[in-house]
PDB file of C-alpha atoms in Angstrom:
ATOM      1  CA  MET A   1      62.523  31.807 -12.019  1.00 45.00           C
ATOM      2  CA  SER A   2      64.054  29.689  -9.826  1.00 47.00           C
ATOM      3  CA  VAL A   3      65.256  26.088 -10.965  1.00 47.00           C
ATOM      4  CA  THR A   4      62.338  24.535  -9.099  1.00 49.00           C
ATOM      5  CA  ASP A   5      60.393  26.437 -11.254  1.00 50.00           C
ATOM      6  CA  LYS A   6      61.583  25.504 -14.720  1.00 50.00           C
ATOM      7  CA  GLY A   7      58.932  23.240 -16.272  1.00 49.00           C
ATOM      8  CA  LYS A   8      55.643  24.501 -14.859  1.00 48.00           C
ATOM      9  CA  SER A   9      53.695  27.390 -16.680  1.00 45.00           C
ATOM     10  CA  PRO A  10      53.791  30.999 -15.773  1.00 46.00           C
ATOM     11  CA  ASP A  11      49.710  30.736 -14.563  1.00 45.00           C
ATOM     12  CA  SER A  12      50.252  27.542 -12.505  1.00 48.00           C
ATOM     13  CA  LEU A  13      52.386  29.564  -9.917  1.00 50.00           C
ATOM     14  CA  PRO A  14      50.901  31.803  -7.438  1.00 51.00           C
ATOM     15  CA  PRO A  15      51.600  35.660  -7.849  1.00 50.00           C
ATOM     16  CA  ALA A  16      54.635  36.471  -5.967  1.00 53.00           C
ATOM     17  CA  GLY A  17      54.023  37.381  -2.201  1.00 52.00           C
ATOM     18  CA  LYS A  18      50.295  36.590  -2.474  1.00 60.00           C
ATOM     19  CA  ASN A  19      49.232  32.872  -1.048  1.00 63.00           C
ATOM     20  CA  LYS A  20      46.048  32.283  -2.553  1.00 68.00           C
ATOM     21  CA  ARG A  21      43.806  29.848  -1.767  1.00 70.00           C
ATOM     22  CA  ARG A  22      43.428  27.084  -3.865  1.00 76.00           C
ATOM     23  CA  PHE A  23      39.679  25.342  -4.461  1.00 84.00           C
ATOM     24  CA  LEU A  24      39.139  22.281  -5.355  1.00 86.00           C
ATOM     25  CA  SER A  25      36.144  21.156  -6.891  1.00 90.00           C
ATOM     26  CA  ALA A  26      33.859  17.995  -6.086  1.00 89.00           C
ATOM     27  CA  GLU A  27      35.044  15.992  -8.822  1.00 91.00           C
ATOM     28  CA  LYS A  28      38.900  16.759  -8.186  1.00 90.00           C
ATOM     29  CA  LYS A  29      38.600  16.071  -4.674  1.00 90.00           C
ATOM     30  CA  TYR A  30      36.720  12.519  -5.403  1.00 90.00           C
ATOM     31  CA  GLN A  31      39.609  12.033  -7.850  1.00 90.00           C
ATOM     32  CA  ILE A  32      42.365  12.595  -5.450  1.00 89.00           C
ATOM     33  CA  PHE A  33      40.475  10.236  -2.445  1.00 90.00           C
ATOM     34  CA  LEU A  34      40.516   7.616  -5.209  1.00 90.00           C
ATOM     35  CA  GLU A  35      44.028   7.635  -5.906  1.00 89.00           C
ATOM     36  CA  ALA A  36      44.889   7.349  -2.224  1.00 89.00           C
ATOM     37  CA  GLN A  37      43.055   4.444  -1.971  1.00 89.00           C
ATOM     38  CA  ARG A  38      44.366   2.666  -5.035  1.00 89.00           C
ATOM     39  CA  GLY A  39      47.640   2.874  -3.146  1.00 82.00           C
ATOM     40  CA  GLU A  40      49.623   2.631  -6.758  1.00 81.00           C
ATOM     41  CA  ALA A  41      51.807   5.253  -6.073  1.00 81.00           C
ATOM     42  CA  SER A  42      52.779   6.860  -2.610  1.00 86.00           C
ATOM     43  CA  VAL A  43      50.960   9.164  -0.652  1.00 86.00           C
ATOM     44  CA  GLY A  44      53.658  11.728  -0.371  1.00 89.00           C
ATOM     45  CA  GLU A  45      54.012  11.804  -4.453  1.00 90.00           C
ATOM     46  CA  LEU A  46      50.384  12.397  -4.298  1.00 87.00           C
ATOM     47  CA  LEU A  47      50.437  15.526  -1.915  1.00 88.00           C
ATOM     48  CA  ARG A  48      53.780  16.995  -3.794  1.00 90.00           C
ATOM     49  CA  ARG A  49      51.779  16.113  -7.278  1.00 89.00           C
ATOM     50  CA  GLU A  50      48.975  18.160  -5.773  1.00 87.00           C
ATOM     51  CA  GLY A  51      50.338  20.459  -4.113  1.00 89.00           C
ATOM     52  CA  LEU A  52      48.236  19.377  -1.190  1.00 89.00           C
ATOM     53  CA  TYR A  53      49.398  18.660   3.028  1.00 90.00           C
ATOM     54  CA  SER A  54      48.384  15.368   4.694  1.00 89.00           C
ATOM     55  CA  THR A  55      45.597  16.906   6.430  1.00 92.00           C
ATOM     56  CA  ASP A  56      44.303  18.289   3.338  1.00 90.00           C
ATOM     57  CA  VAL A  57      43.506  13.958   2.192  1.00 90.00           C
ATOM     58  CA  ALA A  58      42.690  12.884   5.962  1.00 92.00           C
ATOM     59  CA  ARG A  59      39.787  15.857   5.311  1.00 93.00           C
ATOM     60  CA  ILE A  60      38.460  14.427   2.109  1.00 92.00           C
ATOM     61  CA  GLN A  61      38.207  11.390   3.359  1.00 92.00           C
ATOM     62  CA  CYS A  62      36.657  11.887   6.049  1.00 94.00           C
ATOM     63  CA  LYS A  63      34.242  14.009   4.347  1.00 93.00           C
ATOM     64  CA  VAL A  64      33.451  10.912   1.477  1.00 92.00           C
ATOM     65  CA  LYS A  65      32.888   8.854   4.518  1.00 92.00           C
ATOM     66  CA  GLU A  66      30.483  10.966   6.262  1.00 93.00           C
ATOM     67  CA  SER A  67      29.225  11.307   2.705  1.00 91.00           C
ATOM     68  CA  ALA A  68      28.694   7.928   1.860  1.00 90.00           C
ATOM     69  CA  LEU A  69      26.918   7.080   4.856  1.00 91.00           C
ATOM     70  CA  GLU A  70      25.014   9.724   5.091  1.00 89.00           C
ATOM     71  CA  GLY A  71      23.727   8.103   1.569  1.00 87.00           C
ATOM     72  CA  LEU A  72      23.783   4.730   2.358  1.00 88.00           C
ATOM     73  CA  ALA A  73      21.059   5.378   5.760  1.00 86.00           C
ATOM     74  CA  LYS A  74      18.656   7.378   3.573  1.00 82.00           C
ATOM     75  CA  ARG A  75      15.243   4.973   3.158  1.00 80.00           C
ATOM     76  CA  PRO A  76      14.047   4.306  -0.605  1.00 81.00           C
ATOM     77  CA  GLY A  77      11.204   6.772  -1.685  1.00 80.00           C
ATOM     78  CA  ARG A  78       9.935  10.112  -1.333  1.00 79.00           C
ATOM     79  CA  SER A  79      11.773  12.572   1.355  1.00 75.00           C
ATOM     80  CA  LYS A  80       9.824  14.539   3.378  1.00 78.00           C
ATOM     81  CA  LYS A  81       9.420  18.146   2.417  1.00 81.00           C
ATOM     82  CA  THR A  82      10.434  20.832   4.942  1.00 85.00           C
ATOM     83  CA  VAL A  83       8.627  24.288   5.004  1.00 84.00           C
ATOM     84  CA  SER A  84      10.079  27.273   5.492  1.00 90.00           C
ATOM     85  CA  GLU A  85       8.526  29.331   9.061  1.00 92.00           C
ATOM     86  CA  GLU A  86       6.818  31.901   6.553  1.00 93.00           C
ATOM     87  CA  GLU A  87       5.512  29.477   4.519  1.00 93.00           C
ATOM     88  CA  TYR A  88       4.074  27.725   7.558  1.00 93.00           C
ATOM     89  CA  ASP A  89       2.567  30.553   9.270  1.00 95.00           C
ATOM     90  CA  LEU A  90       0.838  31.239   6.024  1.00 95.00           C
ATOM     91  CA  LEU A  91      -0.611  28.255   5.805  1.00 94.00           C
ATOM     92  CA  ARG A  92      -1.510  28.237   9.662  1.00 96.00           C
ATOM     93  CA  GLN A  93      -3.445  31.779   8.926  1.00 97.00           C
ATOM     94  CA  GLU A  94      -5.017  30.049   5.799  1.00 97.00           C
ATOM     95  CA  LEU A  95      -6.454  27.286   8.074  1.00 97.00           C
ATOM     96  CA  GLN A  96      -7.730  29.596  10.459  1.00 97.00           C
ATOM     97  CA  GLU A  97      -9.699  31.470   8.016  1.00 97.00           C
ATOM     98  CA  LYS A  98     -11.191  28.575   6.491  1.00 97.00           C
ATOM     99  CA  GLU A  99     -12.270  26.897  10.141  1.00 97.00           C
ATOM    100  CA  ARG A 100     -14.028  30.477  10.880  1.00 97.00           C
ATOM    101  CA  VAL A 101     -15.721  30.081   7.302  1.00 97.00           C
ATOM    102  CA  MET A 102     -16.756  26.773   7.896  1.00 97.00           C
ATOM    103  CA  ALA A 103     -18.395  27.408  11.692  1.00 97.00           C
ATOM    104  CA  GLU A 104     -20.019  30.490  10.228  1.00 96.00           C
ATOM    105  CA  MET A 105     -21.409  27.721   7.458  1.00 96.00           C
ATOM    106  CA  ALA A 106     -22.457  25.564  10.284  1.00 95.00           C
ATOM    107  CA  VAL A 107     -24.681  28.321  12.227  1.00 94.00           C
ATOM    108  CA  GLU A 108     -26.279  29.116   9.172  1.00 93.00           C
ATOM    109  CA  LEU A 109     -27.253  25.329   8.205  1.00 92.00           C
ATOM    110  CA  ALA A 110     -28.324  25.191  11.293  1.00 90.00           C
ATOM    111  CA  ILE A 111     -30.633  28.386  10.935  1.00 90.00           C
ATOM    112  CA  LEU A 112     -32.027  26.840   7.596  1.00 89.00           C
ATOM    113  CA  ARG A 113     -32.745  23.768   9.491  1.00 87.00           C
ATOM    114  CA  LYS A 114     -35.012  25.724  11.906  1.00 87.00           C
ATOM    115  CA  LYS A 115     -36.710  27.546   9.602  1.00 86.00           C
ATOM    116  CA  THR A 116     -38.070  24.500   7.369  1.00 84.00           C
ATOM    117  CA  ASN A 117     -39.899  21.859   8.472  1.00 74.00           C
ATOM    118  CA  GLY A 118     -38.536  22.355  12.348  1.00 63.00           C
ATOM    119  CA  GLY A 119     -35.274  20.431  11.113  1.00 53.00           C
ATOM    120  CA  SER A 120     -36.631  17.347   9.867  1.00 58.00           C
ATOM    121  CA  TRP A 121     -34.132  16.960   6.907  1.00 54.00           C
ATOM    122  CA  LYS A 122     -33.551  13.270   5.867  1.00 59.00           C
ATOM    123  CA  ARG A 123     -29.848  12.436   6.040  1.00 53.00           C
TER     124      ARG A 123
END
């Protein structure tokens, strides 16, 4: 262990020779965003403590802004449901089948009306 590694647990250090990519949870990113916005400590101190680059913080701030604008742009009420292409095709086939059956029934009804009293039923 070097002098700079004192005080850190062996688990928090990356394995020798491997640069593991670090994934931050959404909650952690939001916490970093809030700390950067508060300005209580310098951004440089925050970057060193979290092991991040300034571009990482800028990217987090941009994502938070985009998400906030997207959330505020939504209109109240139910959102429109999207349907997959396969489900759309199935629904379209079902509709065509129902239309075909209705056309057959209309023909049968016309034939029945002609057979009884010449189609003079009261409607």
